């Protein structure tokens, strides 16, 4: 099985080994926010809340072939979900173009006999609801990845739309009737804070897409620490991702009120390393 993984297998995944590699494991602006995400947790003091819950959730990831360099798109979702499930890690899946990416993620979660947080890009509400119907049987949470609008190529290719208060409330009301908590993912700007105040989602998810998108400069850690009071007063749960590398980072996120701390690149990297090692043994 030939592989060409785009992860550089750095001793520490801190954003320096894949600068500017997008598609790939890197991000825009020479990985600026990716690097800031990782560095900020090390500098951040602990917040006022209790912490120490040794629990994490897989962040939603797609684009296995173009971004990770995995040998097969479908197999990536099955391998990733299976490995995380074995170690008791909570699950999330995302969507992409084509729709088979979401469908494979749903199938992988079903095969594992699990539930997952399901994140959909900001298409029209009609298209979003159609996709959530596909995922309803495995949906633990349903979320809109509002920051995906800032991926210009994706915005144009998939006809994404910028979500305003009325569109998000419409979605929240739909999922409320289904009994599924509604998540706004990608909260990272003052404009996003206003959306949270007005929509009052079940879950407010602080994220800058792993530093991969064009947005303001900064880290998810500092944004969480500066805005957690306002966010917690306008949602039931607060989540965060971006640059989480150590259990100490997880505990710091929890200390600012995050009930869920999500991890992405380290799991993709570990899966690639496992496959590389398996291939060496076979050969």
Short mmCIF file of C-alpha atoms in Angstrom, two decimals, residues 3 39 42 71 85 93 98 112-113 143 148 179 197 231 255:
data_model
loop_
_atom_site.label_atom_id
_atom_site.label_comp_id
_atom_site.label_asym_id
_atom_site.label_seq_id
_atom_site.Cartn_x
_atom_site.Cartn_y
_atom_site.Cartn_z
CA UNK A 3 1.33 6.26 1.06
CA UNK A 39 1.95 28.32 22.02
CA UNK A 42 1.65 26.85 27.39
CA UNK A 71 -4.27 6.51 0.72
CA UNK A 85 -13.43 4.37 19.68
CA UNK A 93 -17.50 13.98 12.14
CA UNK A 98 -18.41 15.56 -2.35
CA UNK A 112 -18.47 1.45 15.55
CA UNK A 113 -21.87 1.41 17.27
CA UNK A 143 -23.53 21.85 14.70
CA UNK A 148 -15.88 27.31 7.14
CA UNK A 179 -34.20 16.77 21.02
CA UNK A 197 -25.76 36.48 22.46
CA UNK A 231 -20.11 32.86 26.36
CA UNK A 255 -10.63 25.61 33.84
#
